[in-house]
XYZ file of C-alpha atoms in Angstrom:
559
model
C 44.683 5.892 -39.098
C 46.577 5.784 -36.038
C 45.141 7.006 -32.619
C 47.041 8.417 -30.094
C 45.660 10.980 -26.999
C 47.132 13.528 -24.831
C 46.037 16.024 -22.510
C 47.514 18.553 -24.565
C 48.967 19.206 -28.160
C 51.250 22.091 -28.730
C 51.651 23.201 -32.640
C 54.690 24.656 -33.618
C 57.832 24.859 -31.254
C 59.025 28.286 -31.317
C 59.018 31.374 -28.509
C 55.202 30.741 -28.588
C 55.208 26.938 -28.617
C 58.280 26.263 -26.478
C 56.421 28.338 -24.015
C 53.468 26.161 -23.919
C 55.429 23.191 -24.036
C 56.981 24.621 -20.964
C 53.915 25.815 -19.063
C 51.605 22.877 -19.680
C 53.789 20.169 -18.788
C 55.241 21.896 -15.491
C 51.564 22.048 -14.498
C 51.058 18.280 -14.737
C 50.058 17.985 -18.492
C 51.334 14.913 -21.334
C 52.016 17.076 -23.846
C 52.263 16.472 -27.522
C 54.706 18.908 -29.445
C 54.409 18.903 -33.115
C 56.762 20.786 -35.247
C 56.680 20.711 -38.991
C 60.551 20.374 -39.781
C 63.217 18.797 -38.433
C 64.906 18.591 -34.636
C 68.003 20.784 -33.902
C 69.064 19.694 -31.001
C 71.212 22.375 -28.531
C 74.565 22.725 -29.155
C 75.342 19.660 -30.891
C 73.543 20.883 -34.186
C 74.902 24.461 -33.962
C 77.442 23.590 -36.757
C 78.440 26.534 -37.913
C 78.543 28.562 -34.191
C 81.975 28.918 -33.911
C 83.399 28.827 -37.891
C 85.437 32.163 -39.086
C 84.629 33.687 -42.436
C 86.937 31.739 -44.097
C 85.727 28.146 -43.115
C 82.842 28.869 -45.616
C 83.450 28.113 -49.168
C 81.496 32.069 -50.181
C 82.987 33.452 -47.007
C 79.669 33.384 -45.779
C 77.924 34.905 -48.301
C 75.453 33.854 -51.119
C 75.637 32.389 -54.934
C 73.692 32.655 -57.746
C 72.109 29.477 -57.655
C 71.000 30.180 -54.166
C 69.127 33.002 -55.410
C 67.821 30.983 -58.054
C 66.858 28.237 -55.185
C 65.481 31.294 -52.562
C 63.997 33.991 -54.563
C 61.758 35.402 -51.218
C 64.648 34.873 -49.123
C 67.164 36.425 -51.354
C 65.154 39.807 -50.671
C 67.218 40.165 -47.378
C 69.422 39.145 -44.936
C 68.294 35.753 -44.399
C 69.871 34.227 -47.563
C 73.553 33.492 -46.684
C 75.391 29.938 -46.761
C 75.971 30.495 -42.529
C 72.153 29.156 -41.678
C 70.784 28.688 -44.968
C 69.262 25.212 -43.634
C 67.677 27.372 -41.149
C 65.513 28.963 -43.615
C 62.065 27.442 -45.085
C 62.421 26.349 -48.414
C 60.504 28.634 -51.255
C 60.157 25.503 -53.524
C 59.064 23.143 -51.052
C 56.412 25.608 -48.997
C 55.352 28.625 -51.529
C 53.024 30.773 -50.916
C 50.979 33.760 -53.076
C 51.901 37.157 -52.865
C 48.781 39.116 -54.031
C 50.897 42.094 -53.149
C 54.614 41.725 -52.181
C 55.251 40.231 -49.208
C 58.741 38.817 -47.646
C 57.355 35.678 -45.197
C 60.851 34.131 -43.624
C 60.085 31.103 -42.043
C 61.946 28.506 -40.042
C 60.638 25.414 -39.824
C 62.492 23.316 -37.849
C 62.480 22.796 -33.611
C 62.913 26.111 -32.348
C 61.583 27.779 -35.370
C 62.285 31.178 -35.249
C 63.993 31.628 -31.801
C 66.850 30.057 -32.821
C 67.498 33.271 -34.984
C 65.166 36.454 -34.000
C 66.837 39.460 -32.928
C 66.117 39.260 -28.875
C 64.555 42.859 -28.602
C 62.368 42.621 -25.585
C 59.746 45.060 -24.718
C 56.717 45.312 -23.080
C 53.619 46.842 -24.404
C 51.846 49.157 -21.675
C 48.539 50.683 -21.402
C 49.559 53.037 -24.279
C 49.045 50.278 -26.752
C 46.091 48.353 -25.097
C 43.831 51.225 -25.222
C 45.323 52.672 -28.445
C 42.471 51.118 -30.434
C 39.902 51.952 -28.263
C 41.037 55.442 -27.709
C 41.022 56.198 -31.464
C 38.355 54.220 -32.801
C 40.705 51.624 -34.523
C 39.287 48.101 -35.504
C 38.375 46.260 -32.241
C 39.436 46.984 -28.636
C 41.706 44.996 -26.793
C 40.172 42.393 -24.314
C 42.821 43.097 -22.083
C 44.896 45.782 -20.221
C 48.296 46.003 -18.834
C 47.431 45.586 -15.375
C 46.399 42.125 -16.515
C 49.612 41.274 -18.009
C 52.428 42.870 -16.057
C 52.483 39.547 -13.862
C 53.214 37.454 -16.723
C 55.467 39.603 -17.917
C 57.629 39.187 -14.658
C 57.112 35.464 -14.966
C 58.285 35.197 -18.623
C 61.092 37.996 -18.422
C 63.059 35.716 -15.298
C 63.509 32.751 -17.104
C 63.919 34.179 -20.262
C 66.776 36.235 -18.840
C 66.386 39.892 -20.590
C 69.038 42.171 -19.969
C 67.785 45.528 -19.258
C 67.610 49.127 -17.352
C 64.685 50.723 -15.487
C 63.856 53.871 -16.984
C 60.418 55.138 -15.797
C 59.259 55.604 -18.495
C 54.975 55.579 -18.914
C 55.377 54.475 -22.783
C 57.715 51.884 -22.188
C 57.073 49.754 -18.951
C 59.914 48.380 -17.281
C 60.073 44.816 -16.422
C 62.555 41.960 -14.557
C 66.042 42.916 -15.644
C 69.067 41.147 -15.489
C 72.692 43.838 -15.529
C 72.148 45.757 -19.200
C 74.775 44.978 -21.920
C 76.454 48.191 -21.625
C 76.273 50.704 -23.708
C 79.893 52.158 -25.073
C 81.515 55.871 -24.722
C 79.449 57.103 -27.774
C 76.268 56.414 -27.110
C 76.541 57.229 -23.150
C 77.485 60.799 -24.404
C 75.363 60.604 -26.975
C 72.378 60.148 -24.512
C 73.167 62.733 -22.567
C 73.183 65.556 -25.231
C 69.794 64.331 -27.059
C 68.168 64.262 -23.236
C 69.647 67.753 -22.779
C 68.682 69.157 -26.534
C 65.000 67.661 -26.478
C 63.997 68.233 -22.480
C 64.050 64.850 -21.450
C 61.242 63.911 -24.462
C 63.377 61.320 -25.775
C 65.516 58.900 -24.474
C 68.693 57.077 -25.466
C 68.253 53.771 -23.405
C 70.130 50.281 -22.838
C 68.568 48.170 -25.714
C 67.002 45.154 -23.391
C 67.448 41.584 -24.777
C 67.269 38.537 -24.341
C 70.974 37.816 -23.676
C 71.825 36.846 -20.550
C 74.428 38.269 -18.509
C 73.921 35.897 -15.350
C 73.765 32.184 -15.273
C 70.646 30.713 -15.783
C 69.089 27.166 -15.573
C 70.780 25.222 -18.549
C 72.314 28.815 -19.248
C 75.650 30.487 -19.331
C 75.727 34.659 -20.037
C 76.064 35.902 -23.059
C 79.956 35.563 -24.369
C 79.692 38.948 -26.499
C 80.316 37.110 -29.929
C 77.842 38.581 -31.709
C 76.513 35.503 -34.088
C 73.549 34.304 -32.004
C 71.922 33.386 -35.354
C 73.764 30.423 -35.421
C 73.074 29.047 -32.137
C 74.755 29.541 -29.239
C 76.525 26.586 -27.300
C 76.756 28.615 -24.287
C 72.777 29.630 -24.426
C 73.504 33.104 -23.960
C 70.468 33.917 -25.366
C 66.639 32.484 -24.913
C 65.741 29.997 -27.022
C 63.246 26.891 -27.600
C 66.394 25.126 -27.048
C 68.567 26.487 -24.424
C 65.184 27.527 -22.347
C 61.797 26.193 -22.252
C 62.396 22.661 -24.257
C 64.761 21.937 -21.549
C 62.460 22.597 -18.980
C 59.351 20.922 -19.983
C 61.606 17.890 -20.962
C 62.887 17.917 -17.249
C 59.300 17.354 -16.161
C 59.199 13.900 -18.418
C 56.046 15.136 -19.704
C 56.346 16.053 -23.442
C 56.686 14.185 -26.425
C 58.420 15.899 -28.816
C 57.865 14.722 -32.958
C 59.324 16.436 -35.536
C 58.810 16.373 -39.450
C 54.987 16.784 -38.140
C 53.172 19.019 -40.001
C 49.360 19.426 -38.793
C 47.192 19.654 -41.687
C 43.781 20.191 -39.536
C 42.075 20.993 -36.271
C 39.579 18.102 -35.495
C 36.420 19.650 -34.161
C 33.538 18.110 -32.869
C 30.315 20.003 -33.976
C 28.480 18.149 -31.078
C 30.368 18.741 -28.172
C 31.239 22.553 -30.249
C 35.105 21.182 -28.832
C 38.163 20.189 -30.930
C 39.114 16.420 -30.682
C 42.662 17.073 -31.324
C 44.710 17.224 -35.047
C 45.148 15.930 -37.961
C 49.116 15.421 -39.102
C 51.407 14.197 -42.158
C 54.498 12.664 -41.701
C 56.573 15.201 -43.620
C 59.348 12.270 -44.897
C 56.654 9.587 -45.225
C 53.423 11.627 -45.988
C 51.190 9.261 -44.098
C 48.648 10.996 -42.209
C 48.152 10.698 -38.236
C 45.172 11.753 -35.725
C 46.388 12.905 -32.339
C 43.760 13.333 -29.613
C 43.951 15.945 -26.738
C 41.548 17.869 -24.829
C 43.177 21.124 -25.534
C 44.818 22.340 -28.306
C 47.623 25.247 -28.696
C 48.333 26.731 -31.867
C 51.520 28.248 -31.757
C 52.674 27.979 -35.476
C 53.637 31.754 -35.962
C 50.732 34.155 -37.364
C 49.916 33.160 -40.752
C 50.671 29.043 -39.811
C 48.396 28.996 -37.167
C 45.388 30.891 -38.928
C 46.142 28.723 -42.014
C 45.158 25.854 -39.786
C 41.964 27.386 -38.722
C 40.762 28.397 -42.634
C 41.057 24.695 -43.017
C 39.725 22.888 -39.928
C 36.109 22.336 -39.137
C 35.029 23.647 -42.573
C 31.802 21.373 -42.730
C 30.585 23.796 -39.602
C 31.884 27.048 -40.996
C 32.795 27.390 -44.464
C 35.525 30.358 -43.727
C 36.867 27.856 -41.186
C 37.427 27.731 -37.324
C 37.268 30.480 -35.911
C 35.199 32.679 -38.888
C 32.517 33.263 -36.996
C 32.770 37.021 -36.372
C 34.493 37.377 -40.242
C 37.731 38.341 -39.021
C 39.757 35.363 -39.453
C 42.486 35.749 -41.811
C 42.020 39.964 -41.992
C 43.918 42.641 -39.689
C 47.695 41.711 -40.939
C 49.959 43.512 -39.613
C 54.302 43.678 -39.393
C 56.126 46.847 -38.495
C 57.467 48.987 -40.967
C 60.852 50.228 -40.856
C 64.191 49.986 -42.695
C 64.621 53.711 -42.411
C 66.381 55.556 -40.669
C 69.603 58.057 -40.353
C 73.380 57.354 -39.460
C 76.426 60.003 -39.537
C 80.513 60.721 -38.509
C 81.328 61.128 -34.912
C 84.145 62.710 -33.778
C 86.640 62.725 -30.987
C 86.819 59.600 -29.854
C 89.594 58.027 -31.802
C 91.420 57.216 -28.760
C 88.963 54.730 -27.466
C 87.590 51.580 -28.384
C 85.347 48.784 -26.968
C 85.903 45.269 -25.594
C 83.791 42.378 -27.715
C 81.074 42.140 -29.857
C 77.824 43.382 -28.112
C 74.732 41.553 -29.602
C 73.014 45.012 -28.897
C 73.352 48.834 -28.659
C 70.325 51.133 -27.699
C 66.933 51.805 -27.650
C 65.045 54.880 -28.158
C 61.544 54.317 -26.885
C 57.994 55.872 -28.655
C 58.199 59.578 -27.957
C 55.281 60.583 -30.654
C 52.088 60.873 -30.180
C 52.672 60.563 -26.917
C 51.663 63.526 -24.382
C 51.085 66.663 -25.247
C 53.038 65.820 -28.908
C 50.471 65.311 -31.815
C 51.529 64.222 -35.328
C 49.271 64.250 -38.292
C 48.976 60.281 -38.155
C 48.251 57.775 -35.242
C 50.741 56.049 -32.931
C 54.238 56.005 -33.648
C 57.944 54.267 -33.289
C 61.080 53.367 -31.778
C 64.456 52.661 -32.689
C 67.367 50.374 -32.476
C 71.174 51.570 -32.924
C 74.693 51.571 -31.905
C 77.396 53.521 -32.748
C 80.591 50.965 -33.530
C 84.580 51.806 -35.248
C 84.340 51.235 -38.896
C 86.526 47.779 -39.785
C 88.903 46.314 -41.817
C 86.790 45.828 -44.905
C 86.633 49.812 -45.017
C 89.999 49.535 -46.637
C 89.280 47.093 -49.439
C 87.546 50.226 -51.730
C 89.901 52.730 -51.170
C 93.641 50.789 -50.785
C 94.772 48.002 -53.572
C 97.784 45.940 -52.122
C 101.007 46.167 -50.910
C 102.358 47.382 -47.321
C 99.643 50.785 -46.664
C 96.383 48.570 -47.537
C 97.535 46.307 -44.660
C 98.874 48.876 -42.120
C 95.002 50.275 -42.411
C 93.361 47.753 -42.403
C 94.927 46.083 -39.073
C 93.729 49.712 -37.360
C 90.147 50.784 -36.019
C 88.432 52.994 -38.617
C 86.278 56.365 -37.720
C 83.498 56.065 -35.357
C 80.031 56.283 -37.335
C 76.297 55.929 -35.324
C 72.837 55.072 -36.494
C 69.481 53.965 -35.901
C 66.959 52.294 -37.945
C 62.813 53.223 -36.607
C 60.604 50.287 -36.224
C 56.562 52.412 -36.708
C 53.591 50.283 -35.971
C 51.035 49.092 -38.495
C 47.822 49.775 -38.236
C 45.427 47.076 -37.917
C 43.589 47.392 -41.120
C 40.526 44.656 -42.417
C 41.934 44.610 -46.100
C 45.679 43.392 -44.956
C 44.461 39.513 -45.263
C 45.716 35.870 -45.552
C 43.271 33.661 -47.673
C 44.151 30.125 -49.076
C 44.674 29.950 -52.862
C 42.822 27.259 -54.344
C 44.954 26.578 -57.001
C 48.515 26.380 -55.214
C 49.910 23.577 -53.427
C 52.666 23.556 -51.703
C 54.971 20.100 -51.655
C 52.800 17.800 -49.571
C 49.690 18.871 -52.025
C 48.336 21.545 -48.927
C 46.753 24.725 -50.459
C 48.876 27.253 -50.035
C 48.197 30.756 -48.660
C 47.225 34.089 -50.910
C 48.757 37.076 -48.674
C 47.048 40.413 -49.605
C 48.703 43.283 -47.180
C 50.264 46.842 -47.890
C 51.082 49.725 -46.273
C 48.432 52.290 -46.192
C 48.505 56.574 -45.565
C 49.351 56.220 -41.819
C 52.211 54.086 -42.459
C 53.789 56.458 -45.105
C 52.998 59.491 -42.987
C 54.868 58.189 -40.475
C 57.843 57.279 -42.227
C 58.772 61.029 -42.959
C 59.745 61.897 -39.228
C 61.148 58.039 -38.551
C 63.989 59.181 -41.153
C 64.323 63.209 -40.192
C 63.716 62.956 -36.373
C 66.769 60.465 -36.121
C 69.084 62.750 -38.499
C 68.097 65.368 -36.087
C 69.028 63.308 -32.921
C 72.175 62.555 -34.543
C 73.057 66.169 -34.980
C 72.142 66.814 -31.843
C 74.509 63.929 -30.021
C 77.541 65.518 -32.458
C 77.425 63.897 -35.467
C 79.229 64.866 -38.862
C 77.652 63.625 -42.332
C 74.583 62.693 -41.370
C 72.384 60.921 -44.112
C 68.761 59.681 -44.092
C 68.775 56.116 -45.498
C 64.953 54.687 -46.782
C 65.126 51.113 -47.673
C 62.926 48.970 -49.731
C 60.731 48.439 -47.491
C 57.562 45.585 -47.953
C 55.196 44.110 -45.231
C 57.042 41.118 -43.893
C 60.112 42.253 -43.984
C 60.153 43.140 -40.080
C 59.640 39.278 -39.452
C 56.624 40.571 -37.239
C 53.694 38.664 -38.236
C 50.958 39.588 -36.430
C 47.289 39.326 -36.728
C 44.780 37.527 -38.528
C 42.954 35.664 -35.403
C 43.087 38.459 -33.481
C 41.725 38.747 -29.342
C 38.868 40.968 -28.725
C 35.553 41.786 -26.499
C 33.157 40.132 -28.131
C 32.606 36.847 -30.792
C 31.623 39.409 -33.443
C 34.435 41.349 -33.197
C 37.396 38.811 -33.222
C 38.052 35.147 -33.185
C 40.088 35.243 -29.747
C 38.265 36.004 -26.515
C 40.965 37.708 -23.700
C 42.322 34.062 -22.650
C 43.464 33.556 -26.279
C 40.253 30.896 -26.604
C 39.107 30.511 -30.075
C 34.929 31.877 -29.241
C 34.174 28.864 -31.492
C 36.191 26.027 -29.918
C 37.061 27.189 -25.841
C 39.944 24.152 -25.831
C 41.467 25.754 -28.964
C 43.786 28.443 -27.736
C 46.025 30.528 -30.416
C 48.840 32.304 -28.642
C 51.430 33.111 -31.420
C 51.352 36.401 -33.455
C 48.291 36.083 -34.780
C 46.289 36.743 -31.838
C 47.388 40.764 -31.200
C 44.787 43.223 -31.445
C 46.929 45.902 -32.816
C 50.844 45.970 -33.380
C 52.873 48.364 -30.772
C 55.830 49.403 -32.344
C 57.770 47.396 -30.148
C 59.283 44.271 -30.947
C 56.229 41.495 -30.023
C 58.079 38.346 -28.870
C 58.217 38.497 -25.520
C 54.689 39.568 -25.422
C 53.663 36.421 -27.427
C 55.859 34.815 -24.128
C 53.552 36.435 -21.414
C 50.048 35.741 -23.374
C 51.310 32.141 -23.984
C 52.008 31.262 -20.064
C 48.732 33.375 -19.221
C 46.665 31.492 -21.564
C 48.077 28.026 -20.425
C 47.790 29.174 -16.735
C 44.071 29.434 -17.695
C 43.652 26.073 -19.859
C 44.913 24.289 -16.813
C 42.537 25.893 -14.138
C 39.659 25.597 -16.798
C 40.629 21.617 -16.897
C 40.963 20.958 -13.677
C 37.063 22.599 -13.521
C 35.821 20.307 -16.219
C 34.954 23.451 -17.984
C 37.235 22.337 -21.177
């Protein structure tokens, strides 16, 4: 086998990895970036960024043999012919659902940045004493105060676009001009801050769309289909961001089709050595060498890794010490919500396609409010004109179909609530024993379900928004509950998770597996408990925290 050594290796190359990438190499490092799938490279592999519906054969849509080729992805969204090849396979990497779970992967460079949703929030003290406070699995190792710097560092390259709102529950953060919000929702914030006292607020969603230049960044161009790419870089990405960055420093080595079957350890020296990798075209197998090691995979990648590596120490794997690896899954719940008719505004309109609307922040539990179940959630909406395709059910052909169908339909507004999981022991990952996935790996068993908080919960996230809605003015309002499962929210999180102690948690508060200080996990599955605020860019600030401290723990010979 083939040798080859680094000062560090990155795994994975999404918002966690490209981070790393970016960090580590700006501070002096040769990095080694291994992603499992194949390079996208900006712009000039954003095929489909600037097609129309009818460029597509389905009109963008999906087929029947699709479904038959997808049949976790067809669950959602994610299975369409406009970035199907964006998508992991569900042939080629399987996995077991013990109960149902939706796991939408990308595996590719850039991973999942290339198509999340850009919903960036900080968590505050709120959440990093919420476990503590209540006596919920294991405290955080951390507190705000030890984050907010971070925070600033991540948020002004990332480029969020935001508003400062003073708000306790929601901490604001380094904002670029907000994407505004339209006629609607400004009055529609005003009358739900009037009817509820100032106890909830209608707020600028903030995202990670640009509105000024940036390094190797234009602003946002208001076209809406940042899932494809965007050749302007409107939006953070591996690509348009951090890759750029940490390949300006002539420091990283970048190999795709790389897919890391182990974490070398060294019982000895109780350090890892570096990886183990197959060449995912050729299957032969590779060892890289590094003195640290950052496992940015996603959540359930990245502990995979561990239940396999340095199992001749530790049965359970690196990191299974305390007997948490692999337990404490969590996602946030939500695909409910409400949405109704406004009137009297036919006579305006809006200019583009915003890739965001509002924001209604956590307002239970919070206070002097107390629900019948812990923490509690947020929500994302917009209010928008109703479209063309509004005429296709009621109108045939002829003259009338197209005179309504070339004008702006009724205005309608909604909101879909995003409630936190709570970190529960029984929500696990294992690996099956008698699944493999294409390149013979055992495959991962995913046990996780919503429990009596969750479903508490969910009766105010679908009420409390019909009741904003009447509030703001609306007409028809309807309460909408999805089919909601665990993974659905694309918001792995847990299953190495950070706490106070090695008997507690497999992280210690710089993201250092207790087990192996040069193995640092920095994705999703190092979070102590969920939030119910979209994770990503906190995944950004605990990344360049953790590599901050890697490098200053290097330079002491500590590592």
């Amino acid at each position: 086998m083939q040798a080859q050594e680094y000062d560090a290796i990155v795994v994975g190359s999404g918002i966690s990895g490209g981070w790393a990438a970016k960090e580590l190499t700006e501070k002096g490092l040769r990095v080694l970036m291994l992603e499992r799938g194949k390079n996208i490279e900006h712009i000039k592999d954003y095929v489909n960024a600037t097609k129309g519906p009818w460029q597509y054969p389905h009109r963008g849509g999906r087929t029947v043999a699709m479904e038959e080729l997808y049949p976790v992805l067809k669950r959602d969204y994610p299975l369409n012919e406009k970035n199907l090849d964006w998508w992991a396979s569900d042939r080629d990497a399987p996995y077991t659902e013990v109960k149902r779970f939706d796991w939408y992967r990308g595996y590719h460079v850039g991973g999942r940045s290339l198509m999340w949703g850009r919903q960036s929030y900080r968590h505050g003290d709120l959440d990093f004493t919420a476990n503590a406070r209540e006596g919920v699995a294991t405290d955080w190792p951390i507190r705000y105060a030890e984050i907010a710097p971070w925070y600033d560092h991540v948020e002004r390259h990332a480029g969020i676009a935001g508003t400062r709102n003073g708000l306790e529950v929601l901490p604001d953060g380094q904002f670029q001009p907000p994407i505004p919000l339209n006629c609607v929702e400004e009055e529609s914030a005003r009358k739900i801050a009037a009817r509820f006292g100032g106890a909830r607020h209608m707020i600028h969603s903030r995202v990670a769309n640009a509105t000024l230049k940036l390094p190797h960044r234009n602003p946002c161009q208001f076209r809406d289909a940042c899932w494809l790419g965007c050749p302007y870089g409107g939006y953070f990405s591996t690509q348009s961001s951090t890759l750029p960055a940490a390949a300006a420093t002539g420091r990283l080595t970048l190999k795709p089709f790389a897919i890391v079957s182990e974490v070398l350890y060294d019982r000895d020296a109780k350090r890892a050595t570096g990886v183990r990798v197959i060449d995912a075209m050729s299957s032969q197998t590779t060892d890289y060498k590094a003195k640290l090691v950052f496992l940015c995979a996603s959540a359930l990648n990245s502990t995979w890794l561990l239940l396999r590596s340095a199992t001749d120490v530790w049965p359970g794997g690196l990191g299974s010490s305390s007997g948490e690896l692999g337990h404490n899954l969590m996602d946030h719940h939500f695909r409910i919500g409400a949405s109704g008719r406004m009137e009297g505004y036919d006579d305006k309109y809006y200019y583009g396609r915003r890739p965001a609307g509002f924001y209604i922040p956590r307002y239970r539990n919070v206070g002097r409010d107390k629900r019948e179940y812990l923490r509690g959630f947020g929500y994302q909406g917009s209010a928008s004109r109703d479209g063309w395709s509004r005429a296709v059910a009621e109108l045939g052909i002829g003259g009338e179909f197209k005179d309504m169908a070339s004008e702006p339909g009724q205005w309608r507004m909604g909101a879909t609530a995003f409630g936190e999981m709570l970190p529960h022991h029984d929500n696990k990952v294992t690996l099956d024993p008698n699944k493999k996935d294409k390149w013979g790996l055992p495959v991962l068993a995913i046990d996780c379900q919503i429990r009596e908080n969750e479903h508490k919960m969910r009766k105010d996230m679908g009420v409390d928004m019909a009741e904003m809605l009447e509030a703001a003015g609306a007409k028809d309002v309807s309460v909408y509950d999805g089919d909601y499962a665990p993974g659905m929210g694309i918001h792995e999180m847990g299953t190495a998770r950070m706490g106070t102690s090695a008997k507690n948690s497999v992280l210690n508060k710089h993201n250092q597996v207790w087990d192996a200080p040069n193995v640092f996990v920095t994705d999703g599955a190092c979070m102590t408990s969920a939030s119910c605020v979209n994770p990503s860019l906190t995944y950004m600030a605990l990344t360049a925290r953790a590599a901050d401290f890697a490098v200053n723990e290097l330079k002491r010979q500590n590592l």
